[in-house]
mmCIF file of C-alpha atoms in Angstrom:
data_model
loop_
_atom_site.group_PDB
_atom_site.id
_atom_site.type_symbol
_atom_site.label_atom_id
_atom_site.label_comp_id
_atom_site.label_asym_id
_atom_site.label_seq_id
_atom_site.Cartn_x
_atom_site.Cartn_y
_atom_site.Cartn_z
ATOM 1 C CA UNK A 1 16.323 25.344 33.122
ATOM 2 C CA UNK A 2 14.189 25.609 36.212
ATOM 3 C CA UNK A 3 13.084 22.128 36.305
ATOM 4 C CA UNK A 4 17.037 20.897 35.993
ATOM 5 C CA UNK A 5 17.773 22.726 39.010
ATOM 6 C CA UNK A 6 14.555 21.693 40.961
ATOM 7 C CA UNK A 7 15.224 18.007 39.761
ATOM 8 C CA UNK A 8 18.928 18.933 41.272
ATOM 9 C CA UNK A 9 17.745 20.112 44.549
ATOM 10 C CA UNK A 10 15.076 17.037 45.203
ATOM 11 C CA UNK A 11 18.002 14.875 44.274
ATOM 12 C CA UNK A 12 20.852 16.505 46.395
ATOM 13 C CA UNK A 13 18.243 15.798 49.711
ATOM 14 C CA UNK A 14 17.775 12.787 48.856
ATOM 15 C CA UNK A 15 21.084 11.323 48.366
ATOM 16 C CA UNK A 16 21.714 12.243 52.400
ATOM 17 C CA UNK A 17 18.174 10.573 53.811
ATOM 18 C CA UNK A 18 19.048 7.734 51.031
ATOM 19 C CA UNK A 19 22.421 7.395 52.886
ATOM 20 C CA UNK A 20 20.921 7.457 56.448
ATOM 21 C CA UNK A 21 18.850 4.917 55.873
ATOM 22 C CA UNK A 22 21.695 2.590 54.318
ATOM 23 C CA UNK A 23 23.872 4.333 57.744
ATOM 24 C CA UNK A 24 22.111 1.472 59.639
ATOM 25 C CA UNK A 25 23.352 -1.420 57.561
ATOM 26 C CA UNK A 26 19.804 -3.059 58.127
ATOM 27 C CA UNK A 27 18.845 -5.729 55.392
ATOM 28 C CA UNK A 28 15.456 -3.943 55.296
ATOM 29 C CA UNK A 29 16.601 -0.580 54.062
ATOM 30 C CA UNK A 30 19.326 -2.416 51.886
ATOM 31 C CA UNK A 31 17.361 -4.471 49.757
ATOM 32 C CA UNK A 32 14.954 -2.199 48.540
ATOM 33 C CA UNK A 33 18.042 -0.666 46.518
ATOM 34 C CA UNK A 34 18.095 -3.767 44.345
ATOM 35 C CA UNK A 35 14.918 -4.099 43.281
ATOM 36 C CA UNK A 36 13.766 -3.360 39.853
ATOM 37 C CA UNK A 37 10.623 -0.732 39.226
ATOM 38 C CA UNK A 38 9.485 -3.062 36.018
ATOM 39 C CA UNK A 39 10.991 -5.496 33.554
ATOM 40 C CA UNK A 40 14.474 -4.208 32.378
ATOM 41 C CA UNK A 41 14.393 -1.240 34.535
ATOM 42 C CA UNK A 42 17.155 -0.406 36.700
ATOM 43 C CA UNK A 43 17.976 -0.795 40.191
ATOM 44 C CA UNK A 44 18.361 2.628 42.382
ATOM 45 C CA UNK A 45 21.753 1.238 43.297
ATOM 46 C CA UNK A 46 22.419 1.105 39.261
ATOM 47 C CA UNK A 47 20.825 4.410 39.039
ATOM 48 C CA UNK A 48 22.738 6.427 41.169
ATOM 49 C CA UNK A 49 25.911 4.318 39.758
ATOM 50 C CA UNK A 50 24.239 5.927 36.648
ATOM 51 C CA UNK A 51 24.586 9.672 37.805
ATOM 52 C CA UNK A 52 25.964 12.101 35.339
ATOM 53 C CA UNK A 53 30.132 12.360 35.539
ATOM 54 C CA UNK A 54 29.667 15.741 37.357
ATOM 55 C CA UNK A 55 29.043 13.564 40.272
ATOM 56 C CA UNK A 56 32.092 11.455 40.238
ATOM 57 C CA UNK A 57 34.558 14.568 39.554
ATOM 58 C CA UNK A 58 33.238 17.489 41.562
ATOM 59 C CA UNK A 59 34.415 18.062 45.016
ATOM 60 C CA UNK A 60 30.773 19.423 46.269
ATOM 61 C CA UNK A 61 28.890 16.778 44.590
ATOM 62 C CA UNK A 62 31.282 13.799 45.248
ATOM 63 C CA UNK A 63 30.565 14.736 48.599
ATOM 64 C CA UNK A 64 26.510 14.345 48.074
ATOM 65 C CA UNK A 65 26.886 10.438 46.547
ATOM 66 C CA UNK A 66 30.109 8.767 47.546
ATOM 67 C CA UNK A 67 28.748 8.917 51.497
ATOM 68 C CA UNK A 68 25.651 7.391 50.172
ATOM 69 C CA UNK A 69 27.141 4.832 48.513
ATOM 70 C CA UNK A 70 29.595 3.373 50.764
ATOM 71 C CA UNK A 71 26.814 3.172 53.190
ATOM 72 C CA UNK A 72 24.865 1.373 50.895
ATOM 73 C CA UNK A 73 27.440 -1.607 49.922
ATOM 74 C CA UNK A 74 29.306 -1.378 53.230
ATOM 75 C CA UNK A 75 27.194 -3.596 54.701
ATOM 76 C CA UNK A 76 25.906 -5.615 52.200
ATOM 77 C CA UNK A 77 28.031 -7.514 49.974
ATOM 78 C CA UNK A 78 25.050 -7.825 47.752
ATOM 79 C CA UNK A 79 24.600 -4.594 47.292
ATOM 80 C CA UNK A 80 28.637 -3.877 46.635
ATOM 81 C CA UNK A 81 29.087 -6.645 43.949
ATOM 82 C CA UNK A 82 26.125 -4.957 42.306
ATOM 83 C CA UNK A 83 28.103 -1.961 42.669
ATOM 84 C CA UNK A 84 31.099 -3.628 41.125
ATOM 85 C CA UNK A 85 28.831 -3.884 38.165
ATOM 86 C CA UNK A 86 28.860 -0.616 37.218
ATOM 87 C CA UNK A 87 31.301 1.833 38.968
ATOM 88 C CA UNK A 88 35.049 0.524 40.064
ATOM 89 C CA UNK A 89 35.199 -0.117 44.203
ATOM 90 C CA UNK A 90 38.353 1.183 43.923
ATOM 91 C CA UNK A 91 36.807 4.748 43.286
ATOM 92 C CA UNK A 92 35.207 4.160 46.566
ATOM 93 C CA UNK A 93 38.425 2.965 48.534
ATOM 94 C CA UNK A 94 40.388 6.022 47.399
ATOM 95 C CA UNK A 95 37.245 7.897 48.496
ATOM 96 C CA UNK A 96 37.254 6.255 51.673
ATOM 97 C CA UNK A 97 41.544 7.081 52.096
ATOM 98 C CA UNK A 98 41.212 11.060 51.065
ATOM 99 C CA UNK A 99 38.587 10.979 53.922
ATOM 100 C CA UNK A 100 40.116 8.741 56.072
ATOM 101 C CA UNK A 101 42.799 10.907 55.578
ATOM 102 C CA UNK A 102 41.242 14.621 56.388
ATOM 103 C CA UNK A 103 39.613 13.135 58.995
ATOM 104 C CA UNK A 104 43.179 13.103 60.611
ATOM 105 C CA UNK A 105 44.100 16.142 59.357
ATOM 106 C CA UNK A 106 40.736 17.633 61.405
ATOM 107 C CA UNK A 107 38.021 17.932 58.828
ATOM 108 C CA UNK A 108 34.820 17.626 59.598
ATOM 109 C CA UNK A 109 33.433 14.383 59.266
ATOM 110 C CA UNK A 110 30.329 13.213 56.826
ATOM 111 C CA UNK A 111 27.405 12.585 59.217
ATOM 112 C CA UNK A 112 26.472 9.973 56.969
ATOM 113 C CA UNK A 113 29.398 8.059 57.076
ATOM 114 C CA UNK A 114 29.941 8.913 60.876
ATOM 115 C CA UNK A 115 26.887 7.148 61.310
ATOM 116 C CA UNK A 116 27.758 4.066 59.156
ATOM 117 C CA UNK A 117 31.273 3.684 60.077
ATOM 118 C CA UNK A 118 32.331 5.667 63.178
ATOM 119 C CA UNK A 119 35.513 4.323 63.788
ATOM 120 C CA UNK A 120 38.773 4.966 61.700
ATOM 121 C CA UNK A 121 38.993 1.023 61.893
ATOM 122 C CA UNK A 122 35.398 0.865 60.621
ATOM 123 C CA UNK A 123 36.280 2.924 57.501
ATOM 124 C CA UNK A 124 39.590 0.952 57.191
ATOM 125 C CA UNK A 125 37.420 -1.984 56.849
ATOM 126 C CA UNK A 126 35.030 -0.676 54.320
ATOM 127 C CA UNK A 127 37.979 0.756 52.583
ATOM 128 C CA UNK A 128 39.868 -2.936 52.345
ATOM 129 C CA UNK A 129 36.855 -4.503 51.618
ATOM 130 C CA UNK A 130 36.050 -2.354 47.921
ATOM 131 C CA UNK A 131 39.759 -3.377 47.357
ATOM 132 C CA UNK A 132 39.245 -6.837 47.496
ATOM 133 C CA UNK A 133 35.945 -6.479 45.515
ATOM 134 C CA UNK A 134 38.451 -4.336 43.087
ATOM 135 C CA UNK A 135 41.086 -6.290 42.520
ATOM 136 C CA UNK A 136 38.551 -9.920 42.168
ATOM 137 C CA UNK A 137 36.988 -7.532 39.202
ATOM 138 C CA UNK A 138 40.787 -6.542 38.072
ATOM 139 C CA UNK A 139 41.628 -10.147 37.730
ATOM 140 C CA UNK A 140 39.602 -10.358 34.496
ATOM 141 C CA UNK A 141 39.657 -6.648 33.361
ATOM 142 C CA UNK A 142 41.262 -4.969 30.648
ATOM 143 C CA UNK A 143 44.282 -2.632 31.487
ATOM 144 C CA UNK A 144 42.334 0.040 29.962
ATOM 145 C CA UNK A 145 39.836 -0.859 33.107
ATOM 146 C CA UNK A 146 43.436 0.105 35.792
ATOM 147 C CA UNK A 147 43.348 3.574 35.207
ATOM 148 C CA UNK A 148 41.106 6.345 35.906
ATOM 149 C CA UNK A 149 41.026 9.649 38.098
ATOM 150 C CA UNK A 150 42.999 9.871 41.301
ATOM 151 C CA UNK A 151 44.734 6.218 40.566
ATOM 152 C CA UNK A 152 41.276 4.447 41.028
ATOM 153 C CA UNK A 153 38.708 3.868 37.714
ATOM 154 C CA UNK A 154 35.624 5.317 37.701
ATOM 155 C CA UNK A 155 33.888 2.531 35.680
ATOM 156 C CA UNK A 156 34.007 -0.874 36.364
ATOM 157 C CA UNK A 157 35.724 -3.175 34.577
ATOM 158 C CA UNK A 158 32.210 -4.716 33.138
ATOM 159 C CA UNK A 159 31.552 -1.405 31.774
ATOM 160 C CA UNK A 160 34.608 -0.549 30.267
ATOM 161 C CA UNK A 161 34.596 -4.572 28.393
ATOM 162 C CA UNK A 162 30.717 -3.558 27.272
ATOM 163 C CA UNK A 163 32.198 0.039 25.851
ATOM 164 C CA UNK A 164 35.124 -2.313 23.943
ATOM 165 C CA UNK A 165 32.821 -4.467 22.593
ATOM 166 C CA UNK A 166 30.310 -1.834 21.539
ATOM 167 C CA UNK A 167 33.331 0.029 19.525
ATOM 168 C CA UNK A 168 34.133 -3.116 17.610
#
């Protein structure tokens, strides 16, 4: 109803000032996403991890988060093995290539990113940096935890052993 879309809305600014603020790779805007709001509560990091599928899958929407999350574990490995946790850094590096890769074919950049990584080398950095994260989490994974959309898994190989072990 109403309050869906107004909850939408609030959310979709957010995720760019969110994403600004992490632009700056500054330990004092990074941290924050970490902490906990109460005993077992979850981090904002794991909460926007924890964004409905829509985000993950839809071109307009994809294009709200993913900024805000590479800016947020770019510079912080913290922050990206926290990631790691819950959402596959490979779903960022293939991200960070389809950009990478309309940025030479003359799209418009992300002002986000631009701001976090305004070089092609800074991006290829970021970008080789989720793979290693990837493929230390793919070392123990299950092969169901290799596939996913667009060659790169959505969830993270934690997540995907937690949904095995919940099936059993």
């Amino acid at each position: 109803g109403p309050q869906r879309a107004q909850a939408a809305a609030l959310l979709h600014t957010f995720l760019p000032v969110l994403g600004a603020a992490a632009a700056g790779g500054h330990a004092l805007l990074l941290e924050p996403l970490r902490w906990r709001w109460g005993l077992g509560r979850p981090s904002m990091l794991q909460r926007l991890c924890d964004l409905p599928l829509e985000y993950y899958v839809l071109t307009d929407l994809k294009q709200v988060l993913l900024p805000t999350l590479v800016c947020a574990c770019a510079s912080s490995e913290v922050n990206a093995e926290m990631l790691a946790d819950h959402l596959s850094p490979l779903y960022l590096s293939d991200f960070l290539e389809r950009y990478r890769a309309g940025l030479r074919a003359g799209d418009a950049p992300s002002p986000i990113l631009a701001a976090a990584l305004p070089t092609d080398a800074d991006l290829a950095r970021a970008q080789a940096a989720f793979e290693g994260l990837a493929s230390r989490a793919l070392d123990t994974s299950p092969p169901s935890a290799r596939t996913g959309c667009g060659g790169a898994a959505i969830l993270s190989p934690t997540v995907v052993r937690s949904l095995a072990l919940d099936a059993v």
